[in-house]
Amino acid sequence: MKRTRYVRTALGVFVGVLVLLATSSGDRALAHKEKHTPDQLKAFEDVFMEQVKIGDLLFHGDGATEKRLGVTLSKTGMACAMCHPFGSDNHPYEFPKFQEQMNKFATLRDMINWCIEKPNEGVKIDPDSDAMKALETYIIWSNKGSKLDPGRH
Ligand code: HEC
């Protein structure tokens, strides 16, 4: 009698595990079930490239874009691009890392704000702002294809 109960319990656990495995892999499959349509992909790309364009304008000191987004990235008349002629000079793939200028462990957004406040004497921006997202997008897009190398100096 005792042995049958043991076998039944073991069988129950085994079936339970099987069901769990089946449902969890089912969920995973579901997440990628539908392929994106060409229209969807085009829409995603458009949204992305729009951010790249806004970031490009900000990076090159476009006053109208700064005004529209309510930010003052520089008070010295210097745009990001004057010290960093190519967005790719910004090595975004090295972040996060310990940043000596700030004496702290910093993200790319921390570094962008450091440049706005220090060399540019501008007004630090909200890390979640549209301007920050666009600057980050432009800088990372400029480095498309680079290998991530966080922590590097
Ligand atoms: C007057 C010159 C100057 C201007 C203008 C300037 N920066 Fe910088 N930037 C620097 C210096 C100096 C560093 C530090 C370089 C280092 O750590 O090797 C730096 C570093 C950076 C880094 C990190 C690069 C790395 O490899 O660690 C980023 C990102 C960056 N700047 C973004 C910006 C952005 C965005 C702007 C415009 C809002 C801007 N910078 C404007 C001088 C400038």
JSON list of C-alpha atoms and ligand atoms in Angstrom, two decimals:
[
{"chain": "A", "resi": 1, "resn": "MET", "atom": "CA", "xyz": [0.00, 0.00, 0.00]},
{"chain": "A", "resi": 2, "resn": "LYS", "atom": "CA", "xyz": [2.69, 2.39, 1.14]},
{"chain": "A", "resi": 3, "resn": "ARG", "atom": "CA", "xyz": [4.76, 1.70, -1.93]},
{"chain": "A", "resi": 4, "resn": "THR", "atom": "CA", "xyz": [1.86, 2.43, -4.31]},
{"chain": "A", "resi": 5, "resn": "ARG", "atom": "CA", "xyz": [1.32, 5.82, -2.64]},
{"chain": "A", "resi": 6, "resn": "TYR", "atom": "CA", "xyz": [5.01, 6.57, -3.04]},
{"chain": "A", "resi": 7, "resn": "VAL", "atom": "CA", "xyz": [4.92, 5.66, -6.73]},
{"chain": "A", "resi": 8, "resn": "ARG", "atom": "CA", "xyz": [1.77, 7.74, -7.21]},
{"chain": "A", "resi": 9, "resn": "THR", "atom": "CA", "xyz": [3.34, 10.77, -5.55]},
{"chain": "A", "resi": 10, "resn": "ALA", "atom": "CA", "xyz": [6.50, 10.39, -7.61]},
{"chain": "A", "resi": 11, "resn": "LEU", "atom": "CA", "xyz": [4.41, 10.12, -10.74]},
{"chain": "A", "resi": 12, "resn": "GLY", "atom": "CA", "xyz": [2.44, 13.22, -9.74]},
{"chain": "A", "resi": 13, "resn": "VAL", "atom": "CA", "xyz": [5.62, 15.25, -9.28]},
{"chain": "A", "resi": 14, "resn": "PHE", "atom": "CA", "xyz": [6.99, 14.00, -12.58]},
{"chain": "A", "resi": 15, "resn": "VAL", "atom": "CA", "xyz": [3.81, 14.99, -14.46]},
{"chain": "A", "resi": 16, "resn": "GLY", "atom": "CA", "xyz": [3.83, 18.34, -12.65]},
{"chain": "A", "resi": 17, "resn": "VAL", "atom": "CA", "xyz": [7.36, 19.07, -13.80]},
{"chain": "A", "resi": 18, "resn": "LEU", "atom": "CA", "xyz": [6.46, 18.06, -17.36]},
{"chain": "A", "resi": 19, "resn": "VAL", "atom": "CA", "xyz": [3.45, 20.43, -17.37]},
{"chain": "A", "resi": 20, "resn": "LEU", "atom": "CA", "xyz": [5.62, 23.23, -15.98]},
{"chain": "A", "resi": 21, "resn": "LEU", "atom": "CA", "xyz": [8.27, 22.70, -18.62]},
{"chain": "A", "resi": 22, "resn": "ALA", "atom": "CA", "xyz": [5.66, 22.56, -21.38]},
{"chain": "A", "resi": 23, "resn": "THR", "atom": "CA", "xyz": [3.95, 25.78, -20.28]},
{"chain": "A", "resi": 24, "resn": "SER", "atom": "CA", "xyz": [7.15, 27.72, -19.71]},
{"chain": "A", "resi": 25, "resn": "SER", "atom": "CA", "xyz": [8.59, 26.83, -23.09]},
{"chain": "A", "resi": 26, "resn": "GLY", "atom": "CA", "xyz": [5.14, 27.59, -24.53]},
{"chain": "A", "resi": 27, "resn": "ASP", "atom": "CA", "xyz": [5.33, 31.13, -23.09]},
{"chain": "A", "resi": 28, "resn": "ARG", "atom": "CA", "xyz": [8.75, 31.63, -24.55]},
{"chain": "A", "resi": 29, "resn": "ALA", "atom": "CA", "xyz": [7.57, 30.51, -27.98]},
{"chain": "A", "resi": 30, "resn": "LEU", "atom": "CA", "xyz": [4.59, 32.84, -27.71]},
{"chain": "A", "resi": 31, "resn": "ALA", "atom": "CA", "xyz": [6.81, 35.89, -27.23]},
{"chain": "A", "resi": 32, "resn": "HIS", "atom": "CA", "xyz": [8.34, 35.35, -30.66]},
{"chain": "A", "resi": 33, "resn": "LYS", "atom": "CA", "xyz": [5.43, 33.68, -32.35]},
{"chain": "A", "resi": 34, "resn": "GLU", "atom": "CA", "xyz": [4.44, 36.45, -34.71]},
{"chain": "A", "resi": 35, "resn": "LYS", "atom": "CA", "xyz": [7.09, 37.81, -37.03]},
{"chain": "A", "resi": 36, "resn": "HIS", "atom": "CA", "xyz": [7.02, 41.57, -37.41]},
{"chain": "A", "resi": 37, "resn": "THR", "atom": "CA", "xyz": [5.50, 42.71, -40.66]},
{"chain": "A", "resi": 38, "resn": "PRO", "atom": "CA", "xyz": [7.57, 44.89, -43.00]},
{"chain": "A", "resi": 39, "resn": "ASP", "atom": "CA", "xyz": [5.24, 47.79, -42.10]},
{"chain": "A", "resi": 40, "resn": "GLN", "atom": "CA", "xyz": [5.90, 47.32, -38.40]},
{"chain": "A", "resi": 41, "resn": "LEU", "atom": "CA", "xyz": [9.66, 47.12, -38.96]},
{"chain": "A", "resi": 42, "resn": "LYS", "atom": "CA", "xyz": [9.55, 50.29, -41.03]},
{"chain": "A", "resi": 43, "resn": "ALA", "atom": "CA", "xyz": [7.57, 52.06, -38.28]},
{"chain": "A", "resi": 44, "resn": "PHE", "atom": "CA", "xyz": [10.10, 50.97, -35.62]},
{"chain": "A", "resi": 45, "resn": "GLU", "atom": "CA", "xyz": [12.99, 52.14, -37.80]},
{"chain": "A", "resi": 46, "resn": "ASP", "atom": "CA", "xyz": [11.27, 55.51, -38.40]},
{"chain": "A", "resi": 47, "resn": "VAL", "atom": "CA", "xyz": [10.85, 56.07, -34.65]},
{"chain": "A", "resi": 48, "resn": "PHE", "atom": "CA", "xyz": [14.50, 55.15, -34.09]},
{"chain": "A", "resi": 49, "resn": "MET", "atom": "CA", "xyz": [15.85, 57.36, -36.89]},
{"chain": "A", "resi": 50, "resn": "GLU", "atom": "CA", "xyz": [13.72, 60.29, -35.69]},
{"chain": "A", "resi": 51, "resn": "GLN", "atom": "CA", "xyz": [15.54, 60.08, -32.33]},
{"chain": "A", "resi": 52, "resn": "VAL", "atom": "CA", "xyz": [18.91, 59.86, -34.09]},
{"chain": "A", "resi": 53, "resn": "LYS", "atom": "CA", "xyz": [18.05, 63.04, -36.02]},
{"chain": "A", "resi": 54, "resn": "ILE", "atom": "CA", "xyz": [17.01, 64.97, -32.91]},
{"chain": "A", "resi": 55, "resn": "GLY", "atom": "CA", "xyz": [20.17, 63.80, -31.12]},
{"chain": "A", "resi": 56, "resn": "ASP", "atom": "CA", "xyz": [22.29, 64.81, -34.11]},
{"chain": "A", "resi": 57, "resn": "LEU", "atom": "CA", "xyz": [20.80, 68.32, -34.03]},
{"chain": "A", "resi": 58, "resn": "LEU", "atom": "CA", "xyz": [21.40, 68.64, -30.28]},
{"chain": "A", "resi": 59, "resn": "PHE", "atom": "CA", "xyz": [24.93, 67.29, -30.60]},
{"chain": "A", "resi": 60, "resn": "HIS", "atom": "CA", "xyz": [25.67, 69.92, -33.24]},
{"chain": "A", "resi": 61, "resn": "GLY", "atom": "CA", "xyz": [24.26, 72.78, -31.18]},
{"chain": "A", "resi": 62, "resn": "ASP", "atom": "CA", "xyz": [20.96, 73.42, -32.95]},
{"chain": "A", "resi": 63, "resn": "GLY", "atom": "CA", "xyz": [19.36, 76.22, -30.91]},
{"chain": "A", "resi": 64, "resn": "ALA", "atom": "CA", "xyz": [15.84, 75.67, -32.22]},
{"chain": "A", "resi": 65, "resn": "THR", "atom": "CA", "xyz": [15.83, 72.01, -31.11]},
{"chain": "A", "resi": 66, "resn": "GLU", "atom": "CA", "xyz": [17.22, 72.96, -27.68]},
{"chain": "A", "resi": 67, "resn": "LYS", "atom": "CA", "xyz": [14.49, 75.57, -27.32]},
{"chain": "A", "resi": 68, "resn": "ARG", "atom": "CA", "xyz": [11.78, 73.15, -28.40]},
{"chain": "A", "resi": 69, "resn": "LEU", "atom": "CA", "xyz": [12.92, 70.59, -25.81]},
{"chain": "A", "resi": 70, "resn": "GLY", "atom": "CA", "xyz": [13.50, 73.26, -23.16]},
{"chain": "A", "resi": 71, "resn": "VAL", "atom": "CA", "xyz": [17.19, 72.51, -22.57]},
{"chain": "A", "resi": 72, "resn": "THR", "atom": "CA", "xyz": [20.38, 74.59, -22.43]},
{"chain": "A", "resi": 73, "resn": "LEU", "atom": "CA", "xyz": [23.19, 72.24, -23.33]},
{"chain": "A", "resi": 74, "resn": "SER", "atom": "CA", "xyz": [25.86, 74.93, -23.46]},
{"chain": "A", "resi": 75, "resn": "LYS", "atom": "CA", "xyz": [26.51, 78.51, -22.42]},
{"chain": "A", "resi": 76, "resn": "THR", "atom": "CA", "xyz": [29.98, 78.76, -23.90]},
{"chain": "A", "resi": 77, "resn": "GLY", "atom": "CA", "xyz": [28.89, 78.67, -27.54]},
{"chain": "A", "resi": 78, "resn": "MET", "atom": "CA", "xyz": [30.57, 75.27, -27.87]},
{"chain": "A", "resi": 79, "resn": "ALA", "atom": "CA", "xyz": [28.49, 72.38, -29.16]},
{"chain": "A", "resi": 80, "resn": "CYS", "atom": "CA", "xyz": [29.29, 68.75, -28.31]},
{"chain": "A", "resi": 81, "resn": "ALA", "atom": "CA", "xyz": [30.51, 68.20, -31.87]},
{"chain": "A", "resi": 82, "resn": "MET", "atom": "CA", "xyz": [33.21, 70.89, -31.53]},
{"chain": "A", "resi": 83, "resn": "CYS", "atom": "CA", "xyz": [35.10, 68.82, -28.95]},
{"chain": "A", "resi": 84, "resn": "HIS", "atom": "CA", "xyz": [33.86, 65.48, -30.22]},
{"chain": "A", "resi": 85, "resn": "PRO", "atom": "CA", "xyz": [33.85, 65.93, -34.02]},
{"chain": "A", "resi": 86, "resn": "PHE", "atom": "CA", "xyz": [32.27, 62.53, -34.50]},
{"chain": "A", "resi": 87, "resn": "GLY", "atom": "CA", "xyz": [29.72, 60.95, -32.20]},
{"chain": "A", "resi": 88, "resn": "SER", "atom": "CA", "xyz": [32.00, 57.94, -32.36]},
{"chain": "A", "resi": 89, "resn": "ASP", "atom": "CA", "xyz": [34.60, 59.81, -30.27]},
{"chain": "A", "resi": 90, "resn": "ASN", "atom": "CA", "xyz": [32.30, 59.24, -27.34]},
{"chain": "A", "resi": 91, "resn": "HIS", "atom": "CA", "xyz": [33.01, 55.53, -26.81]},
{"chain": "A", "resi": 92, "resn": "PRO", "atom": "CA", "xyz": [29.55, 54.74, -25.44]},
{"chain": "A", "resi": 93, "resn": "TYR", "atom": "CA", "xyz": [30.43, 51.05, -25.47]},
{"chain": "A", "resi": 94, "resn": "GLU", "atom": "CA", "xyz": [32.87, 51.62, -22.57]},
{"chain": "A", "resi": 95, "resn": "PHE", "atom": "CA", "xyz": [30.07, 52.60, -20.21]},
{"chain": "A", "resi": 96, "resn": "PRO", "atom": "CA", "xyz": [29.22, 52.09, -17.45]},
{"chain": "A", "resi": 97, "resn": "LYS", "atom": "CA", "xyz": [32.68, 52.58, -15.94]},
{"chain": "A", "resi": 98, "resn": "PHE", "atom": "CA", "xyz": [34.56, 54.37, -13.20]},
{"chain": "A", "resi": 99, "resn": "GLN", "atom": "CA", "xyz": [34.96, 57.92, -14.48]},
{"chain": "A", "resi": 100, "resn": "GLU", "atom": "CA", "xyz": [37.92, 59.77, -13.06]},
{"chain": "A", "resi": 101, "resn": "GLN", "atom": "CA", "xyz": [36.57, 63.30, -13.74]},
{"chain": "A", "resi": 102, "resn": "MET", "atom": "CA", "xyz": [33.54, 62.54, -11.58]},
{"chain": "A", "resi": 103, "resn": "ASN", "atom": "CA", "xyz": [35.34, 60.24, -9.20]},
{"chain": "A", "resi": 104, "resn": "LYS", "atom": "CA", "xyz": [32.43, 57.83, -9.42]},
{"chain": "A", "resi": 105, "resn": "PHE", "atom": "CA", "xyz": [31.05, 54.87, -11.30]},
{"chain": "A", "resi": 106, "resn": "ALA", "atom": "CA", "xyz": [29.19, 56.48, -14.20]},
{"chain": "A", "resi": 107, "resn": "THR", "atom": "CA", "xyz": [26.68, 55.66, -16.91]},
{"chain": "A", "resi": 108, "resn": "LEU", "atom": "CA", "xyz": [26.74, 57.25, -20.37]},
{"chain": "A", "resi": 109, "resn": "ARG", "atom": "CA", "xyz": [23.95, 59.57, -19.21]},
{"chain": "A", "resi": 110, "resn": "ASP", "atom": "CA", "xyz": [26.06, 60.68, -16.23]},
{"chain": "A", "resi": 111, "resn": "MET", "atom": "CA", "xyz": [28.88, 61.46, -18.65]},
{"chain": "A", "resi": 112, "resn": "ILE", "atom": "CA", "xyz": [26.65, 63.42, -21.02]},
{"chain": "A", "resi": 113, "resn": "ASN", "atom": "CA", "xyz": [25.46, 65.51, -18.06]},
{"chain": "A", "resi": 114, "resn": "TRP", "atom": "CA", "xyz": [29.04, 66.00, -16.88]},
{"chain": "A", "resi": 115, "resn": "CYS", "atom": "CA", "xyz": [29.93, 67.49, -20.28]},
{"chain": "A", "resi": 116, "resn": "ILE", "atom": "CA", "xyz": [26.83, 69.70, -20.23]},
{"chain": "A", "resi": 117, "resn": "GLU", "atom": "CA", "xyz": [27.66, 71.03, -16.75]},
{"chain": "A", "resi": 118, "resn": "LYS", "atom": "CA", "xyz": [31.47, 71.25, -16.86]},
{"chain": "A", "resi": 119, "resn": "PRO", "atom": "CA", "xyz": [33.03, 72.03, -20.24]},
{"chain": "A", "resi": 120, "resn": "ASN", "atom": "CA", "xyz": [29.75, 73.41, -21.64]},
{"chain": "A", "resi": 121, "resn": "GLU", "atom": "CA", "xyz": [28.66, 75.31, -18.51]},
{"chain": "A", "resi": 122, "resn": "GLY", "atom": "CA", "xyz": [25.09, 74.42, -19.50]},
{"chain": "A", "resi": 123, "resn": "VAL", "atom": "CA", "xyz": [22.17, 73.19, -17.42]},
{"chain": "A", "resi": 124, "resn": "LYS", "atom": "CA", "xyz": [22.16, 69.51, -16.50]},
{"chain": "A", "resi": 125, "resn": "ILE", "atom": "CA", "xyz": [19.21, 67.65, -18.04]},
{"chain": "A", "resi": 126, "resn": "ASP", "atom": "CA", "xyz": [16.84, 65.09, -16.56]},
{"chain": "A", "resi": 127, "resn": "PRO", "atom": "CA", "xyz": [18.34, 61.63, -17.28]},
{"chain": "A", "resi": 128, "resn": "ASP", "atom": "CA", "xyz": [14.86, 60.51, -18.44]},
{"chain": "A", "resi": 129, "resn": "SER", "atom": "CA", "xyz": [14.20, 63.55, -20.64]},
{"chain": "A", "resi": 130, "resn": "ASP", "atom": "CA", "xyz": [13.54, 63.48, -24.38]},
{"chain": "A", "resi": 131, "resn": "ALA", "atom": "CA", "xyz": [16.78, 65.42, -24.94]},
{"chain": "A", "resi": 132, "resn": "MET", "atom": "CA", "xyz": [18.81, 62.80, -23.03]},
{"chain": "A", "resi": 133, "resn": "LYS", "atom": "CA", "xyz": [17.17, 59.91, -24.89]},
{"chain": "A", "resi": 134, "resn": "ALA", "atom": "CA", "xyz": [17.90, 61.59, -28.23]},
{"chain": "A", "resi": 135, "resn": "LEU", "atom": "CA", "xyz": [21.53, 62.40, -27.36]},
{"chain": "A", "resi": 136, "resn": "GLU", "atom": "CA", "xyz": [22.09, 58.87, -26.12]},
{"chain": "A", "resi": 137, "resn": "THR", "atom": "CA", "xyz": [20.46, 57.44, -29.27]},
{"chain": "A", "resi": 138, "resn": "TYR", "atom": "CA", "xyz": [22.62, 59.57, -31.58]},
{"chain": "A", "resi": 139, "resn": "ILE", "atom": "CA", "xyz": [25.85, 58.70, -29.73]},
{"chain": "A", "resi": 140, "resn": "ILE", "atom": "CA", "xyz": [25.08, 54.97, -29.66]},
{"chain": "A", "resi": 141, "resn": "TRP", "atom": "CA", "xyz": [23.91, 54.98, -33.30]},
{"chain": "A", "resi": 142, "resn": "SER", "atom": "CA", "xyz": [27.21, 56.64, -34.28]},
{"chain": "A", "resi": 143, "resn": "ASN", "atom": "CA", "xyz": [28.93, 53.61, -32.79]},
{"chain": "A", "resi": 144, "resn": "LYS", "atom": "CA", "xyz": [26.69, 50.98, -34.36]},
{"chain": "A", "resi": 145, "resn": "GLY", "atom": "CA", "xyz": [28.56, 47.71, -34.71]},
{"chain": "A", "resi": 146, "resn": "SER", "atom": "CA", "xyz": [31.06, 48.46, -31.92]},
{"chain": "A", "resi": 147, "resn": "LYS", "atom": "CA", "xyz": [31.65, 45.68, -29.46]},
{"chain": "A", "resi": 148, "resn": "LEU", "atom": "CA", "xyz": [30.43, 46.30, -25.92]},
{"chain": "A", "resi": 149, "resn": "ASP", "atom": "CA", "xyz": [33.41, 46.74, -23.64]},
{"chain": "A", "resi": 150, "resn": "PRO", "atom": "CA", "xyz": [31.99, 48.07, -20.36]},
{"chain": "A", "resi": 151, "resn": "GLY", "atom": "CA", "xyz": [34.46, 49.24, -17.75]},
{"chain": "A", "resi": 152, "resn": "ARG", "atom": "CA", "xyz": [37.23, 49.84, -20.28]},
{"chain": "A", "resi": 153, "resn": "HIS", "atom": "CA", "xyz": [39.70, 52.78, -20.01]},
{"chain": "B", "resi": 1, "resn": "HEC", "atom": "C1", "xyz": [34.95, 71.91, -24.49]},
{"chain": "B", "resi": 1, "resn": "HEC", "atom": "C2", "xyz": [35.04, 70.53, -24.91]},
{"chain": "B", "resi": 1, "resn": "HEC", "atom": "C3", "xyz": [33.86, 69.60, -24.72]},
{"chain": "B", "resi": 1, "resn": "HEC", "atom": "C4", "xyz": [32.57, 69.78, -25.14]},
{"chain": "B", "resi": 1, "resn": "HEC", "atom": "C5", "xyz": [31.97, 70.98, -25.85]},
{"chain": "B", "resi": 1, "resn": "HEC", "atom": "C6", "xyz": [31.86, 68.54, -24.83]},
{"chain": "B", "resi": 1, "resn": "HEC", "atom": "N1", "xyz": [32.71, 67.66, -24.27]},
{"chain": "B", "resi": 1, "resn": "HEC", "atom": "FE1", "xyz": [32.29, 65.70, -23.90]},
{"chain": "B", "resi": 1, "resn": "HEC", "atom": "N2", "xyz": [34.18, 65.45, -23.17]},
{"chain": "B", "resi": 1, "resn": "HEC", "atom": "C7", "xyz": [35.13, 66.45, -23.03]},
{"chain": "B", "resi": 1, "resn": "HEC", "atom": "C8", "xyz": [36.23, 65.96, -22.24]},
{"chain": "B", "resi": 1, "resn": "HEC", "atom": "C9", "xyz": [37.49, 66.72, -21.86]},
{"chain": "B", "resi": 1, "resn": "HEC", "atom": "C10", "xyz": [35.92, 64.61, -21.93]},
{"chain": "B", "resi": 1, "resn": "HEC", "atom": "C11", "xyz": [36.72, 63.61, -21.12]},
{"chain": "B", "resi": 1, "resn": "HEC", "atom": "C12", "xyz": [37.54, 62.76, -22.02]},
{"chain": "B", "resi": 1, "resn": "HEC", "atom": "C13", "xyz": [38.07, 61.55, -21.35]},
{"chain": "B", "resi": 1, "resn": "HEC", "atom": "O1", "xyz": [37.56, 61.10, -20.33]},
{"chain": "B", "resi": 1, "resn": "HEC", "atom": "O2", "xyz": [39.01, 61.00, -21.91]},
{"chain": "B", "resi": 1, "resn": "HEC", "atom": "C14", "xyz": [34.65, 64.33, -22.57]},
{"chain": "B", "resi": 1, "resn": "HEC", "atom": "C15", "xyz": [34.04, 63.08, -22.57]},
{"chain": "B", "resi": 1, "resn": "HEC", "atom": "C16", "xyz": [32.78, 62.81, -23.08]},
{"chain": "B", "resi": 1, "resn": "HEC", "atom": "C17", "xyz": [32.16, 61.50, -23.11]},
{"chain": "B", "resi": 1, "resn": "HEC", "atom": "C18", "xyz": [32.81, 60.22, -22.63]},
{"chain": "B", "resi": 1, "resn": "HEC", "atom": "C19", "xyz": [33.84, 59.76, -23.61]},
{"chain": "B", "resi": 1, "resn": "HEC", "atom": "C20", "xyz": [34.72, 58.65, -23.09]},
{"chain": "B", "resi": 1, "resn": "HEC", "atom": "O3", "xyz": [35.33, 58.00, -23.91]},
{"chain": "B", "resi": 1, "resn": "HEC", "atom": "O4", "xyz": [34.84, 58.47, -21.89]},
{"chain": "B", "resi": 1, "resn": "HEC", "atom": "C21", "xyz": [30.92, 61.67, -23.63]},
{"chain": "B", "resi": 1, "resn": "HEC", "atom": "C22", "xyz": [29.88, 60.59, -23.85]},
{"chain": "B", "resi": 1, "resn": "HEC", "atom": "C23", "xyz": [30.75, 63.08, -23.94]},
{"chain": "B", "resi": 1, "resn": "HEC", "atom": "N3", "xyz": [31.91, 63.72, -23.62]},
{"chain": "B", "resi": 1, "resn": "HEC", "atom": "C24", "xyz": [29.62, 63.62, -24.47]},
{"chain": "B", "resi": 1, "resn": "HEC", "atom": "C25", "xyz": [29.48, 64.99, -24.72]},
{"chain": "B", "resi": 1, "resn": "HEC", "atom": "C26", "xyz": [28.22, 65.60, -25.11]},
{"chain": "B", "resi": 1, "resn": "HEC", "atom": "C27", "xyz": [26.92, 64.86, -25.33]},
{"chain": "B", "resi": 1, "resn": "HEC", "atom": "C28", "xyz": [28.47, 66.93, -25.24]},
{"chain": "B", "resi": 1, "resn": "HEC", "atom": "C29", "xyz": [27.49, 68.00, -25.58]},
{"chain": "B", "resi": 1, "resn": "HEC", "atom": "C30", "xyz": [26.36, 68.17, -24.68]},
{"chain": "B", "resi": 1, "resn": "HEC", "atom": "C31", "xyz": [29.89, 67.13, -24.97]},
{"chain": "B", "resi": 1, "resn": "HEC", "atom": "N4", "xyz": [30.45, 65.94, -24.62]},
{"chain": "B", "resi": 1, "resn": "HEC", "atom": "C32", "xyz": [30.53, 68.34, -25.08]},
{"chain": "B", "resi": 1, "resn": "HEC", "atom": "C33", "xyz": [35.06, 67.69, -23.58]},
{"chain": "B", "resi": 1, "resn": "HEC", "atom": "C34", "xyz": [33.94, 68.25, -24.15]}
]
